[in-house]
Short mmCIF file of C-alpha atoms and ligand atoms in Angstrom, two decimals:
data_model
loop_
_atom_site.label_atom_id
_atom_site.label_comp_id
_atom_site.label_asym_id
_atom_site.label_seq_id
_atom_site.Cartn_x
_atom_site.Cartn_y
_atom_site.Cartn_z
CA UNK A 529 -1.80 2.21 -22.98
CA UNK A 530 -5.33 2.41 -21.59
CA UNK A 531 -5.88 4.57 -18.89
CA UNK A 532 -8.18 3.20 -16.09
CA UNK A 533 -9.75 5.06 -13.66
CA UNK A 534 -9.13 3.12 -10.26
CA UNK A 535 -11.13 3.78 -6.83
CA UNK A 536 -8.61 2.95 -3.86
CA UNK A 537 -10.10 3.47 -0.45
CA UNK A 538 -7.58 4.11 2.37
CA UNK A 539 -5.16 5.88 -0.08
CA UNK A 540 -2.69 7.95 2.99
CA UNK A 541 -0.62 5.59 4.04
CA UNK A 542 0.88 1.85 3.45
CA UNK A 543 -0.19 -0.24 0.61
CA UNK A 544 -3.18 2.36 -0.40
CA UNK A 545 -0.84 5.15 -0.75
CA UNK A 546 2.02 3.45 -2.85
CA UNK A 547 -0.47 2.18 -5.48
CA UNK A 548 -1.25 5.56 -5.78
CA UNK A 549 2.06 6.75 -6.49
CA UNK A 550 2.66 3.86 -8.88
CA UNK A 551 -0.85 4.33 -10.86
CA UNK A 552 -1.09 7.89 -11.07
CA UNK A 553 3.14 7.23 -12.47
CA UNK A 554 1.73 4.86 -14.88
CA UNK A 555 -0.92 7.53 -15.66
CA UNK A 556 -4.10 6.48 -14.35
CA UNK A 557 -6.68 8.48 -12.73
CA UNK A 558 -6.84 7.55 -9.19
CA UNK A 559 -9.86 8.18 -7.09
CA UNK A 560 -9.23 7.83 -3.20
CA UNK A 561 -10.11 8.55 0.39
CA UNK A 562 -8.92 8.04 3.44
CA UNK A 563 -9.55 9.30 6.85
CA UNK A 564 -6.66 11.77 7.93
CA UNK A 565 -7.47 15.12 6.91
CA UNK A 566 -3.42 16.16 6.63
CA UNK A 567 -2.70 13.07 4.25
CA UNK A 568 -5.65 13.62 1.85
CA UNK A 569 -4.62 17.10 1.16
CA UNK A 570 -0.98 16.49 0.91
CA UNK A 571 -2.12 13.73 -1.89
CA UNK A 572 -4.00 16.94 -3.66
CA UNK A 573 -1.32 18.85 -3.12
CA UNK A 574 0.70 16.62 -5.07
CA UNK A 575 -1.65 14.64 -7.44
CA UNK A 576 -4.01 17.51 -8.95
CA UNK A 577 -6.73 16.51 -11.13
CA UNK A 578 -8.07 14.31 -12.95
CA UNK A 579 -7.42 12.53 -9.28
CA UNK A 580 -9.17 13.05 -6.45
CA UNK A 581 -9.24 12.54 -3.03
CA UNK A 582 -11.28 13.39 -0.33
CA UNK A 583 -12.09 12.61 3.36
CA UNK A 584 -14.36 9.33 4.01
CA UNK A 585 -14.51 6.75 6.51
CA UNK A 586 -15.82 3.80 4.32
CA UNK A 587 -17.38 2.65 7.55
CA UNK A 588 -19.99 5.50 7.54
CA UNK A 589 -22.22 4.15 5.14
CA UNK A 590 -23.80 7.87 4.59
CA UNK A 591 -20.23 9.52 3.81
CA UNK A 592 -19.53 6.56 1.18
CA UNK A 593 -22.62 7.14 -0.09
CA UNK A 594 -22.01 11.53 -0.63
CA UNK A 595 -18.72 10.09 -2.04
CA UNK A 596 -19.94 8.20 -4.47
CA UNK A 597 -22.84 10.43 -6.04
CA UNK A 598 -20.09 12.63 -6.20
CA UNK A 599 -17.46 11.10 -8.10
CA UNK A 600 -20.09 9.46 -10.64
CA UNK A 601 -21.42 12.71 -11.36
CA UNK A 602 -17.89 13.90 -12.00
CA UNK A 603 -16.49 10.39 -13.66
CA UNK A 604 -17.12 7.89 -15.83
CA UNK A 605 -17.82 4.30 -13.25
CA UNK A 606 -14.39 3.25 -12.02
CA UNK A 607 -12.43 0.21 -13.89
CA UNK A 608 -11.02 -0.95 -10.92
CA UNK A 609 -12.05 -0.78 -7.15
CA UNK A 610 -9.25 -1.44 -4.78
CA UNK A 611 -11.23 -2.04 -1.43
CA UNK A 612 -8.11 -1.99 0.95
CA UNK A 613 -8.96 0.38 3.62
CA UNK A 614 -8.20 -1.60 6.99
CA UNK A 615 -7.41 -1.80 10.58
CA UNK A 616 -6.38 -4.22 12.97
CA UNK A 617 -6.63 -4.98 16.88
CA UNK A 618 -4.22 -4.51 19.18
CA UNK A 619 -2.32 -7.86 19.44
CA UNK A 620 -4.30 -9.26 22.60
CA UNK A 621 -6.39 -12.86 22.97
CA UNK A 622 -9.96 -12.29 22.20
CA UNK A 623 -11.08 -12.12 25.50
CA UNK A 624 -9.26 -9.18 25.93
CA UNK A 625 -10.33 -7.17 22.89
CA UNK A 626 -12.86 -4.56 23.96
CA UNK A 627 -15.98 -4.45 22.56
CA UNK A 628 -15.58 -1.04 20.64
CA UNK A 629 -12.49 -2.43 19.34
CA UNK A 630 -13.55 -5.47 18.09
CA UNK A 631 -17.03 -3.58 16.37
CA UNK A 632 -14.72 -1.18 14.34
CA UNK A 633 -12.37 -3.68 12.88
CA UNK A 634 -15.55 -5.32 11.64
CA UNK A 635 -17.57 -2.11 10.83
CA UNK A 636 -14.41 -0.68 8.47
CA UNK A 637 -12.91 -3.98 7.20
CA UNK A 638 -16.23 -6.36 6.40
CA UNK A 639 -18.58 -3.40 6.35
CA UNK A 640 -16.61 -0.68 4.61
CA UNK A 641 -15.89 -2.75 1.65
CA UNK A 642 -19.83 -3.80 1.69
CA UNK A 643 -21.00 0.22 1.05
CA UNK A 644 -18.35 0.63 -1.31
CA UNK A 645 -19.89 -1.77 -3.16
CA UNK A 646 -23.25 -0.89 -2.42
CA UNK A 647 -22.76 2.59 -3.92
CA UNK A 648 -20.61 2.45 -6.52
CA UNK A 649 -21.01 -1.11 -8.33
CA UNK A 650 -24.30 -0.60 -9.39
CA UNK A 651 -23.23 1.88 -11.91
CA UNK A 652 -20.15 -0.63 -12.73
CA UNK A 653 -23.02 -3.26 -13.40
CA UNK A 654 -25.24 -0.95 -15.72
CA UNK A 655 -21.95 -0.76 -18.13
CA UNK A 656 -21.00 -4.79 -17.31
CA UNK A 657 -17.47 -3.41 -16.73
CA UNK A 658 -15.20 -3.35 -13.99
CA UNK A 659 -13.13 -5.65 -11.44
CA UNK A 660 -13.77 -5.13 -7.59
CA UNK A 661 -10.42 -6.16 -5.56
CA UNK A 662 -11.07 -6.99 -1.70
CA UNK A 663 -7.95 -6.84 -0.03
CA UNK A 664 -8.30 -10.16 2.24
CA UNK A 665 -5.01 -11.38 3.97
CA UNK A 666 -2.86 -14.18 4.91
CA UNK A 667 -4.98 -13.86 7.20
CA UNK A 668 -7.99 -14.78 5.63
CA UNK A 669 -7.05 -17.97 4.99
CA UNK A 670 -5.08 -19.32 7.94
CA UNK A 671 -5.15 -17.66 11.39
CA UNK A 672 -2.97 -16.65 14.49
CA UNK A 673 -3.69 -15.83 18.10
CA UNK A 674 -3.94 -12.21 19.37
CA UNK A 675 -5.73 -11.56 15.87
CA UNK A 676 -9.18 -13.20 16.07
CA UNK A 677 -10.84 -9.96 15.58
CA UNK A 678 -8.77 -9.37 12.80
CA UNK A 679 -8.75 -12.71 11.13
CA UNK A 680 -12.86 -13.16 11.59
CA UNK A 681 -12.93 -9.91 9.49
CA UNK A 682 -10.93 -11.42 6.47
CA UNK A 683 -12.20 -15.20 6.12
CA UNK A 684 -15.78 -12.84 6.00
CA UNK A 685 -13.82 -11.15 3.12
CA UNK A 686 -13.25 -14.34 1.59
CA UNK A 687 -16.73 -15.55 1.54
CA UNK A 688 -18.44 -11.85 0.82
CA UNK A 689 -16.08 -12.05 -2.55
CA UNK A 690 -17.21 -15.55 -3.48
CA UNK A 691 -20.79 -14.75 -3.08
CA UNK A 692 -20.83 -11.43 -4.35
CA UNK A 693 -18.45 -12.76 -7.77
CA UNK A 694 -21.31 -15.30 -8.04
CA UNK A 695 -24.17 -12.42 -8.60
CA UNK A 696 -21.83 -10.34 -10.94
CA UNK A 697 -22.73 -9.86 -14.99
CA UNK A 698 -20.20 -11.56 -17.11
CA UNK A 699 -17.90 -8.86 -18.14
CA UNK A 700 -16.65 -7.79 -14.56
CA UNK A 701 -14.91 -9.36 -11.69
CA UNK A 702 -14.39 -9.11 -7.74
CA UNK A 703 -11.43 -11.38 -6.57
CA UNK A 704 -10.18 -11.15 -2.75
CA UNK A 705 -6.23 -10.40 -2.90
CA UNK A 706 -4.11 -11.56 0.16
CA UNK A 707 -1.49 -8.70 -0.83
CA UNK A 708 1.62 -10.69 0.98
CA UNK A 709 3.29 -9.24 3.85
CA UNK A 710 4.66 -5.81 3.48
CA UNK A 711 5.91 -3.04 5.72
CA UNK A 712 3.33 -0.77 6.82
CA UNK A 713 1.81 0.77 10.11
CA UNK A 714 -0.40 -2.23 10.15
CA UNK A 715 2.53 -4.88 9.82
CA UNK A 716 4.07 -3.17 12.83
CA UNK A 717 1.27 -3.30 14.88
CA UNK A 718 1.19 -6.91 14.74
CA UNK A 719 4.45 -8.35 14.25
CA UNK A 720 6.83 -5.65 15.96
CA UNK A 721 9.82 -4.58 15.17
CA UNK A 722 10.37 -7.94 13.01
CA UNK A 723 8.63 -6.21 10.76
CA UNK A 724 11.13 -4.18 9.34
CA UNK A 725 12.73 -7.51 7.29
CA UNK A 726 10.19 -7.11 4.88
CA UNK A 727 9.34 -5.45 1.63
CA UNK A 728 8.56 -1.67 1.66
CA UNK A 729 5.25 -0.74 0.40
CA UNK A 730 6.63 0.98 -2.97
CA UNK A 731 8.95 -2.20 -3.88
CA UNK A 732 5.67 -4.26 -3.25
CA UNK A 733 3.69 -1.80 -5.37
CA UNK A 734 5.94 -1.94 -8.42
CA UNK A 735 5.17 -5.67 -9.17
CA UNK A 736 1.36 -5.43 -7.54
CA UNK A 737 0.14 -2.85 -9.09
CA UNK A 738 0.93 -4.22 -12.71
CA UNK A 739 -0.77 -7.77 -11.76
CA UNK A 740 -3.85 -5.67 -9.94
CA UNK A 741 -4.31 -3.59 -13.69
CA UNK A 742 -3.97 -7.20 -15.52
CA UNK A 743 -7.00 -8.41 -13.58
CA UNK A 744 -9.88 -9.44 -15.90
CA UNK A 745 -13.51 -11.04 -15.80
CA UNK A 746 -11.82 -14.72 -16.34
CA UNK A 747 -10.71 -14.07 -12.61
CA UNK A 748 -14.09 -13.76 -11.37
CA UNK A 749 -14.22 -15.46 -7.95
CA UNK A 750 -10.60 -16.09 -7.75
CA UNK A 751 -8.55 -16.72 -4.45
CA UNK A 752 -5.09 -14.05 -5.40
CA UNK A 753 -2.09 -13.48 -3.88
CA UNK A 754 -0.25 -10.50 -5.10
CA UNK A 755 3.20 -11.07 -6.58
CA UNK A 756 6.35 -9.11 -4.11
CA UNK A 757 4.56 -9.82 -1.22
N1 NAP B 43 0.69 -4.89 5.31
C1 NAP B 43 0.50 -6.18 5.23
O1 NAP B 43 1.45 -6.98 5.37
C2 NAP B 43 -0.88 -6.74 4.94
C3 NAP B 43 -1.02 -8.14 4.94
C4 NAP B 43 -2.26 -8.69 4.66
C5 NAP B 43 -3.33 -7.85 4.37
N2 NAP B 43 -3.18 -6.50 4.39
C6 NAP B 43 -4.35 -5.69 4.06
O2 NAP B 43 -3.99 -4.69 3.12
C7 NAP B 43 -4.76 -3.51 3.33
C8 NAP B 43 -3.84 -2.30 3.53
O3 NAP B 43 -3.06 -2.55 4.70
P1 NAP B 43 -1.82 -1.64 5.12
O4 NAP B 43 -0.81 -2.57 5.66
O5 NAP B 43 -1.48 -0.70 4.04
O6 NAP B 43 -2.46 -0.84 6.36
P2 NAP B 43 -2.07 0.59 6.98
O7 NAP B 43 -0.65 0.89 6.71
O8 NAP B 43 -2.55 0.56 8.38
O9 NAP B 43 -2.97 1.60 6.11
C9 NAP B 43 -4.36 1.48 6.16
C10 NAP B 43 -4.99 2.55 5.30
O10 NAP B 43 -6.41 2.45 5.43
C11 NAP B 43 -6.93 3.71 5.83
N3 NAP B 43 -8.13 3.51 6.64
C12 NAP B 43 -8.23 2.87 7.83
N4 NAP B 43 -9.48 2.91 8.27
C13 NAP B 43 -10.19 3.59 7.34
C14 NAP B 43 -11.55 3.97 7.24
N5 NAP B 43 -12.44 3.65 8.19
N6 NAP B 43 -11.95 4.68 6.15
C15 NAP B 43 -11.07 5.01 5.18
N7 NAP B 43 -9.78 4.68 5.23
C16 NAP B 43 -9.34 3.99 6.30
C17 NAP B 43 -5.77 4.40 6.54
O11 NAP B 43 -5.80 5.79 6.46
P3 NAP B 43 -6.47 6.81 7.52
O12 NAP B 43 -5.86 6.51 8.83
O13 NAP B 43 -6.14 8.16 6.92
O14 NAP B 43 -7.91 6.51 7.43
C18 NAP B 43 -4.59 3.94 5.69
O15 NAP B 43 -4.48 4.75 4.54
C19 NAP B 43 -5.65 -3.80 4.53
O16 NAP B 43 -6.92 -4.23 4.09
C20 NAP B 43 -4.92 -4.92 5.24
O17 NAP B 43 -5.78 -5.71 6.01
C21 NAP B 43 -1.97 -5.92 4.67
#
């Protein structure tokens, strides 16, 4: 088996944390952050080195960038970037969202996966290797109400991905993944307690993460949906 060295950004909790469990099971090396202090250092805790994990709010362009200079001083450029840090709004009509609401779902989900790219695919480009993952949504391709703020911030994930596959060396990849609909904090904010009738994050993980390793430069551009969702 190779072993790949995957970046996953929002790593503590829902889909982020159970592709950790599942890759560092599989034994990869699994880089990640997140921004709750208590669950990075329960994932050191548990999951000692090679991986690593560390505080950083990928909106902070400044802390991705420490991050980064970091980790490629200390790693060989990741294989595979799983941009999947995200939030959500409240469930309210747009007129209703607040304006500091509404700028940090777009500063973390359009913007965080931007400096993660910014700072760590350049290195990625110098060895033509790698596949960046955008974690887009259902959402991202049809839309609801209550979730405007939420939906703007994935059909921009959508287009970012095309463009950005577009200026990519052949050899690598970035494909936006609509992961399915899973059980997580996020899935609860939005759909309530209905949420419970679906899939837990580590079912969804043991057929996702497989398909997210499989990923390869022939995908370049691609429109996924993850299989279990
Ligand atoms: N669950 C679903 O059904 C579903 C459906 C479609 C798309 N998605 C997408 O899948 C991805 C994961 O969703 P999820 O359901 O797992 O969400 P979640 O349960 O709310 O978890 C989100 C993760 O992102 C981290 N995070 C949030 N803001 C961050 C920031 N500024 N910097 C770094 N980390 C941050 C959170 O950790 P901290 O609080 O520690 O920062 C947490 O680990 C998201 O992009 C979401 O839009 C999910």
């Amino acid at each position: 088996m190779v072993r790949k060295i995957v970046l996953i950004t929002g790593v503590t909790r829902g889909l982020g944390r159970a592709m950790a469990d599942e890759l560092v099971r599989q034994g990869h090396t699994v880089l990640g952050c997140g921004r709750s202090q208590k669950g990075i250092e329960q994932l050191g805790r548990q999951f000692g080195s090679p991986h690593d994990f560390s505080v950083v709010d990928v909106a902070s362009d400044e802390e991705v960038k420490a991050w980064a200079g970091r980790l490629l001083g200390a790693y060989t450029p990741p294989d595979l970037v799983l941009n999947n840090a995200g939030v959500i709004n409240r469930n309210a009509r747009l007129w209703e969202v607040p304006e500091r609401e509404f700028s940090r779902v777009i500063d973390v989900n359009i913007k965080g996966a931007a400096n993660v790219i910014r700072h760590f695919v350049p290195a990625m480009v110098k060895r033509k290797r790698g596949v960046i993952v955008n974690f887009s949504s259902g959402w991202g391709r049809s839309t609801d109400e209550e979730v405007a703020p939420y939906c703007a911030t994935k059909w921009a994930i959508e287009g970012l991905t095309q463009a950005f596959a577009q200026e990519l060396p052949s050899g690598m990849a970035a494909v936006a993944l609509n992961p399915g609909i899973i059980n997580t904090d996020m899935l609860q904010s939005c759909f309530g307690g209905s949420a419970s009738g679906y899939l837990l994050p580590a079912e969804w993980a043991k057929r996702a993460v497989p398909y997210l390793l499989n990923l390869s430069p022939g995908d370049n551009g691609k429109q996924l949906t993850a299989p279990g969702g």
